[in-house]
Coordinates of C-alpha atoms and ligand atoms in Angstrom, one line a residue:
M986 CA 0.0 0.0 0.1
N987 CA 1.3 3.5 -0.8
Q988 CA 1.6 5.0 2.7
S989 CA 1.8 8.5 1.5
A990 CA -1.9 8.2 0.3
L991 CA -2.9 8.2 3.9
Y992 CA -1.4 11.6 4.6
V993 CA -3.7 14.4 5.3
V994 CA -3.0 17.7 3.7
S995 CA -2.1 20.0 6.6
T996 CA -0.4 23.3 7.3
P997 CA 2.2 23.9 10.1
V998 CA -0.1 26.6 11.7
A999 CA -0.3 25.8 15.4
S1000 CA -3.9 26.2 16.2
T1001 CA -5.0 25.9 19.8
S1002 CA -6.7 22.5 18.9
L1003 CA -3.7 21.1 17.2
Q1004 CA -1.6 22.1 20.2
S1005 CA -4.0 20.4 22.6
D1006 CA -4.4 17.3 20.4
L1007 CA -0.7 17.0 20.2
G1008 CA -0.4 17.4 23.9
R1009 CA -2.3 14.2 24.4
A1010 CA -0.8 12.3 21.6
L1011 CA 2.1 10.6 23.5
E1012 CA -0.1 9.4 26.4
R1013 CA -2.8 8.3 23.8
D1014 CA 0.0 6.3 22.0
Q1015 CA -0.7 8.0 18.7
F1016 CA 2.8 8.4 17.5
E1017 CA 4.4 5.7 15.3
L1018 CA 7.7 5.3 13.5
H1019 CA 8.3 4.5 9.9
Y1020 CA 11.8 3.5 8.7
Q1021 CA 13.6 4.4 5.5
P1022 CA 16.6 2.4 4.5
L1023 CA 20.1 3.9 3.8
Y1024 CA 21.9 1.9 1.2
R1025 CA 25.6 1.6 1.0
V1026 CA 26.4 2.3 -2.7
D1027 CA 30.2 2.5 -3.0
Q1028 CA 31.0 -1.1 -2.6
G1029 CA 29.4 -2.8 -5.5
R1030 CA 25.8 -4.1 -5.3
P1031 CA 23.9 -1.6 -3.0
Y1032 CA 22.9 -3.1 0.4
I1033 CA 20.9 -1.8 3.3
A1034 CA 23.4 -0.4 5.9
G1035 CA 21.0 1.3 8.2
V1036 CA 17.6 2.7 8.7
E1037 CA 16.3 6.3 9.6
A1038 CA 13.4 6.4 12.0
L1039 CA 10.8 9.0 10.8
L1040 CA 8.1 10.1 13.1
R1041 CA 4.3 10.1 12.1
W1042 CA 1.3 11.0 14.1
R1043 CA -1.9 9.0 13.7
S1044 CA -4.7 11.5 14.3
A1045 CA -8.4 10.8 13.6
G1046 CA -7.4 7.7 11.6
Q1047 CA -5.0 9.6 9.4
L1048 CA -1.3 9.7 9.2
V1049 CA 0.1 13.2 9.6
P1050 CA 3.6 13.9 8.4
P1051 CA 6.2 15.3 10.7
L1052 CA 6.6 18.8 9.0
A1053 CA 2.9 19.4 9.8
F1054 CA 3.4 18.9 13.6
I1055 CA 7.2 18.9 14.6
P1056 CA 7.3 22.7 14.6
T1057 CA 4.5 22.8 17.1
L1058 CA 6.2 20.1 19.2
E1059 CA 9.3 22.4 19.1
A1060 CA 7.4 25.5 20.0
T1061 CA 5.8 23.8 23.0
G1062 CA 8.9 21.9 24.1
Q1063 CA 7.1 18.6 23.7
I1064 CA 9.8 17.6 21.3
V1065 CA 11.8 16.7 24.3
P1066 CA 9.6 13.9 25.7
V1067 CA 8.5 12.8 22.1
G1068 CA 12.1 12.8 21.0
E1069 CA 13.0 10.5 23.9
W1070 CA 10.1 8.1 22.9
V1071 CA 11.4 8.1 19.3
L1072 CA 14.9 7.3 20.5
Q1073 CA 13.7 4.4 22.8
R1074 CA 11.4 3.0 20.1
A1075 CA 13.9 3.2 17.3
C1076 CA 16.7 1.7 19.3
R1077 CA 14.6 -1.2 20.5
Q1078 CA 13.4 -1.9 17.0
V1079 CA 16.8 -1.9 15.4
R1080 CA 18.2 -4.0 18.2
D1081 CA 15.4 -6.5 17.5
W1082 CA 16.4 -6.5 13.8
Q1083 CA 20.0 -7.0 14.6
L1084 CA 19.2 -10.0 16.8
A1085 CA 17.0 -11.4 14.0
G1086 CA 19.9 -11.4 11.7
Q1087 CA 20.8 -7.8 10.6
G1088 CA 23.7 -7.6 12.9
Q1089 CA 25.4 -4.6 11.3
L1090 CA 22.3 -2.5 10.9
H1091 CA 22.6 1.2 12.0
C1092 CA 19.9 3.2 13.5
S1093 CA 19.6 6.9 12.6
V1094 CA 17.4 9.1 14.8
N1095 CA 16.7 12.8 14.2
V1096 CA 17.1 15.0 17.2
S1097 CA 16.0 18.5 17.7
S1098 CA 18.5 21.2 19.0
L1099 CA 16.1 21.6 22.0
Q1100 CA 17.0 18.0 23.0
L1101 CA 20.6 18.6 22.8
E1102 CA 20.3 21.6 25.0
Q1103 CA 18.7 19.6 27.7
V1104 CA 21.1 18.9 30.7
G1105 CA 21.7 15.2 30.8
F1106 CA 20.7 14.5 27.2
A1107 CA 23.8 12.4 26.6
A1108 CA 23.2 10.4 29.8
S1109 CA 19.7 9.7 28.7
V1110 CA 21.0 8.4 25.4
R1111 CA 23.3 6.1 27.3
R1112 CA 20.4 4.8 29.4
V1113 CA 18.4 4.0 26.3
L1114 CA 21.3 2.2 24.7
Q1115 CA 21.9 0.2 27.8
A1116 CA 18.2 -0.6 28.3
C1117 CA 17.8 -2.1 24.9
G1118 CA 21.2 -3.5 24.4
L1119 CA 22.0 -1.5 21.1
P1120 CA 25.8 -1.0 20.7
S1121 CA 26.5 2.7 20.8
A1122 CA 28.4 2.3 17.4
S1123 CA 25.0 1.4 15.9
L1124 CA 23.4 4.7 16.7
I1125 CA 23.6 7.8 14.5
L1126 CA 22.0 11.1 15.7
E1127 CA 21.0 13.4 13.0
I1128 CA 21.1 17.1 13.5
T1129 CA 19.4 19.3 11.0
E1130 CA 21.7 22.0 9.7
S1131 CA 19.1 24.7 9.5
Q1132 CA 18.4 24.2 13.3
W1133 CA 21.9 24.2 14.3
V1134 CA 22.1 27.5 16.1
S1135 CA 23.4 26.8 19.6
D1136 CA 27.2 27.0 19.9
S1137 CA 27.1 26.8 23.7
A1138 CA 29.7 25.1 25.7
Q1139 CA 27.0 22.8 27.1
V1140 CA 25.9 21.6 23.7
K1141 CA 29.5 21.1 22.7
A1142 CA 30.2 19.1 25.9
C1143 CA 27.1 17.0 25.2
L1144 CA 28.1 16.2 21.7
D1145 CA 31.6 15.3 22.9
E1146 CA 30.2 13.1 25.5
L1147 CA 28.0 11.3 22.8
V1148 CA 31.0 10.9 20.5
S1149 CA 33.1 9.4 23.4
M1150 CA 30.4 6.9 24.0
G1151 CA 30.8 5.8 20.4
V1152 CA 27.6 7.4 19.1
R1153 CA 28.1 9.1 15.6
L1154 CA 26.7 12.4 14.6
A1155 CA 25.3 13.3 11.2
L1156 CA 24.7 16.8 9.8
D1157 CA 21.3 16.6 8.1
D1158 CA 20.0 18.6 5.1
F1159 CA 23.4 20.0 4.5
G1160 CA 23.3 23.0 2.2
T1161 CA 19.9 24.3 3.2
G1162 CA 20.6 26.2 6.3
Y1163 CA 23.4 28.6 7.2
S1164 CA 25.8 26.2 5.4
A1165 CA 28.2 27.3 8.1
L1166 CA 31.3 25.5 7.0
S1167 CA 32.8 26.2 10.5
C1168 CA 30.3 23.8 11.9
L1169 CA 32.0 21.0 10.0
L1170 CA 35.2 21.7 11.9
R1171 CA 33.8 22.8 15.3
F1172 CA 31.5 19.9 15.9
P1173 CA 32.4 16.3 16.1
L1174 CA 30.5 15.0 13.1
S1175 CA 31.2 12.0 11.1
I1176 CA 28.4 12.0 8.5
L1177 CA 27.2 14.6 6.1
K1178 CA 23.8 14.3 4.5
V1179 CA 23.4 16.3 1.2
D1180 CA 20.0 17.8 1.1
R1181 CA 17.7 16.3 -1.4
S1182 CA 17.1 19.7 -3.2
F1183 CA 20.7 19.2 -4.7
V1184 CA 20.2 15.5 -5.5
S1185 CA 16.7 15.3 -7.0
G1186 CA 16.4 18.9 -8.2
Q1187 CA 16.2 19.5 -11.9
P1188 CA 18.4 16.7 -13.4
Q1189 CA 19.4 19.0 -16.3
S1190 CA 20.6 21.8 -14.0
G1191 CA 24.4 22.1 -14.2
K1192 CA 24.4 24.3 -11.2
L1193 CA 22.7 21.8 -8.9
H1194 CA 25.1 19.2 -10.1
A1195 CA 28.0 21.5 -9.4
I1196 CA 26.7 22.1 -5.8
C1197 CA 26.0 18.4 -5.2
R1198 CA 29.5 17.4 -6.6
A1199 CA 31.1 20.1 -4.4
I1200 CA 29.3 19.0 -1.2
I1201 CA 30.1 15.3 -1.7
G1202 CA 33.8 16.3 -2.5
L1203 CA 34.0 18.5 0.6
G1204 CA 32.5 15.7 2.8
C1205 CA 34.9 13.1 1.4
E1206 CA 37.9 15.5 1.7
L1207 CA 37.1 16.0 5.4
G1208 CA 36.9 12.4 6.1
F1209 CA 33.1 12.2 6.6
E1210 CA 30.8 9.5 5.4
V1211 CA 28.4 11.2 2.8
V1212 CA 24.8 10.3 2.4
A1213 CA 22.8 11.6 -0.6
E1214 CA 19.1 12.2 0.4
G1215 CA 16.2 12.3 -2.1
V1216 CA 17.6 9.7 -4.7
E1217 CA 14.5 9.4 -6.7
E1218 CA 15.6 8.2 -10.1
A1219 CA 18.4 6.0 -11.5
V1220 CA 20.2 9.1 -12.9
H1221 CA 20.5 10.6 -9.5
L1222 CA 21.9 7.4 -8.1
D1223 CA 24.4 7.1 -11.0
F1224 CA 25.5 10.6 -10.5
I1225 CA 26.2 10.5 -6.7
V1226 CA 28.0 7.1 -7.0
G1227 CA 30.1 8.6 -9.7
Q1228 CA 31.1 11.4 -7.3
G1229 CA 32.2 8.9 -4.6
C1230 CA 29.1 9.3 -2.3
H1231 CA 29.0 6.4 0.2
Y1232 CA 25.3 6.1 1.0
A1233 CA 22.0 6.8 -0.8
Q1234 CA 18.5 7.3 0.5
G1235 CA 15.4 8.0 -1.4
Y1236 CA 12.2 6.9 -3.1
L1237 CA 14.1 5.1 -5.9
L1238 CA 15.4 2.6 -3.3
S1239 CA 12.5 2.8 -0.8
R1240 CA 10.0 5.1 0.7
P1241 CA 9.8 5.3 4.6
L1242 CA 7.8 2.1 5.7
P1243 CA 6.1 0.8 8.7
P1244 CA 8.4 -1.8 10.5
T1245 CA 6.6 -4.9 9.1
E1246 CA 6.9 -3.7 5.6
L1247 CA 10.5 -2.5 5.9
Q1248 CA 11.7 -5.8 7.3
R1249 CA 10.6 -7.5 4.0
L1250 CA 13.5 -5.7 2.3
F1251 CA 16.1 -7.5 4.5
N1252 CA 15.6 -10.7 2.5
Ligands
C2E1705 P1 14.9 14.3 7.2 O1 15.5 13.9 8.6 O2 15.7 15.0 6.3 O3 14.2 13.0 6.7 C1 14.1 12.8 5.2 C2 12.8 13.2 4.7 O4 12.8 13.2 3.3 C3 11.7 12.4 5.1 O5 10.4 13.2 5.1 C4 11.5 11.4 3.9 O6 10.3 10.9 3.8 C5 11.8 12.3 2.9 N1 12.4 11.7 1.6 C6 13.2 10.6 1.6 N2 13.5 10.2 0.4 C7 12.9 11.1 -0.4 C8 12.9 11.2 -1.8 O7 13.5 10.5 -2.6 N3 12.1 12.3 -2.3 C9 11.5 13.1 -1.5 N4 10.8 14.2 -2.0 N5 11.4 13.0 -0.1 C10 12.2 12.0 0.4 P2 9.6 13.1 6.4 O8 9.4 11.7 6.9 O9 8.3 13.9 6.0 O10 10.3 13.9 7.5 C11 10.5 15.3 7.3 C12 11.5 15.7 8.4 O11 10.8 15.8 9.7 C13 12.7 15.0 8.6 O12 13.7 15.3 7.5 C14 13.2 15.5 9.9 O13 13.9 16.7 9.8 C15 11.9 15.7 10.6 N6 11.7 14.5 11.4 C16 11.1 13.3 11.2 N7 11.1 12.5 12.3 C17 11.7 13.2 13.3 C18 11.9 12.9 14.7 O14 11.7 11.9 15.1 N8 12.5 13.9 15.4 C19 12.8 15.2 14.9 N9 13.3 16.1 15.7 N10 12.5 15.5 13.6 C20 12.0 14.5 12.8
MG1706 MG1 17.1 13.0 9.0
MG1707 MG1 17.4 15.3 5.6

């Protein structure tokens, strides 16, 4: 079934009723995670190396996509408990898949800058990993470039603590925010995700190709692993592979899927 058909058309306007419905969504167990595979593409035949957990809200029988409600969760601070739920659920799911035979599978989880600013965030990640038995090296935390504003000593210490535990950090949507290249040096990143606007934009656009090529080259030169997001067509895949990109994610390979559907791709 095409999951995207279930989505409601919605705006990010935070009406009072949206806020109050969202406020109860966690206790009502209305959140669910879909998973989109990340394929390793630089070692011959592409294979699933990891999955990214993507949050959905089931409201009045319909599946609401994250961009319609995450800004409200951010504005109300609820992204902190919801983000903790996402982390727990995703780590447990990936650990189950590892034990079922996908031993090397990585788990990517999006985190809000608000979560990183919470005192004790790194300790809470450690607790989640211990509770579900997921090796820290299996966890990748994705931080969206456009959100990355805080340069405080506390956030820096939190990121350093996560990395010392063995967790890896990815800079998501690279190229859409401030593109502050100093971020690439200042923070202990190991993965760069090229925003899909540069990957699946107009295929004939020489300028987009140039930017995509430059970002992949920059990431590789800096020793990062590079992921191309938004790989929708075979030409996109050919292009990024030709540039030395390590991983690909996108509708060509798979849309985000509920766990039962995703696991069929393992075999
Ligand atoms: P993201 O982390 O960059 O996730 C990738 C988004 O691109 C997903 O949208 C995915 O469905 C979409 N996508 C993947 N491949 C393609 C493709 O080939 N073409 C196109 N057009 N789109 C593709 P989704 O699931 O709607 O998520 C949107 C954003 O919401 C995410 O972007 C992430 O920033 C945020 N988000 C999702 N789950 C969470 C979460 O648990 N916590 C936080 N803080 N943010 C989340
Ligand atoms: Mg992401
Ligand atoms: Mg992204």
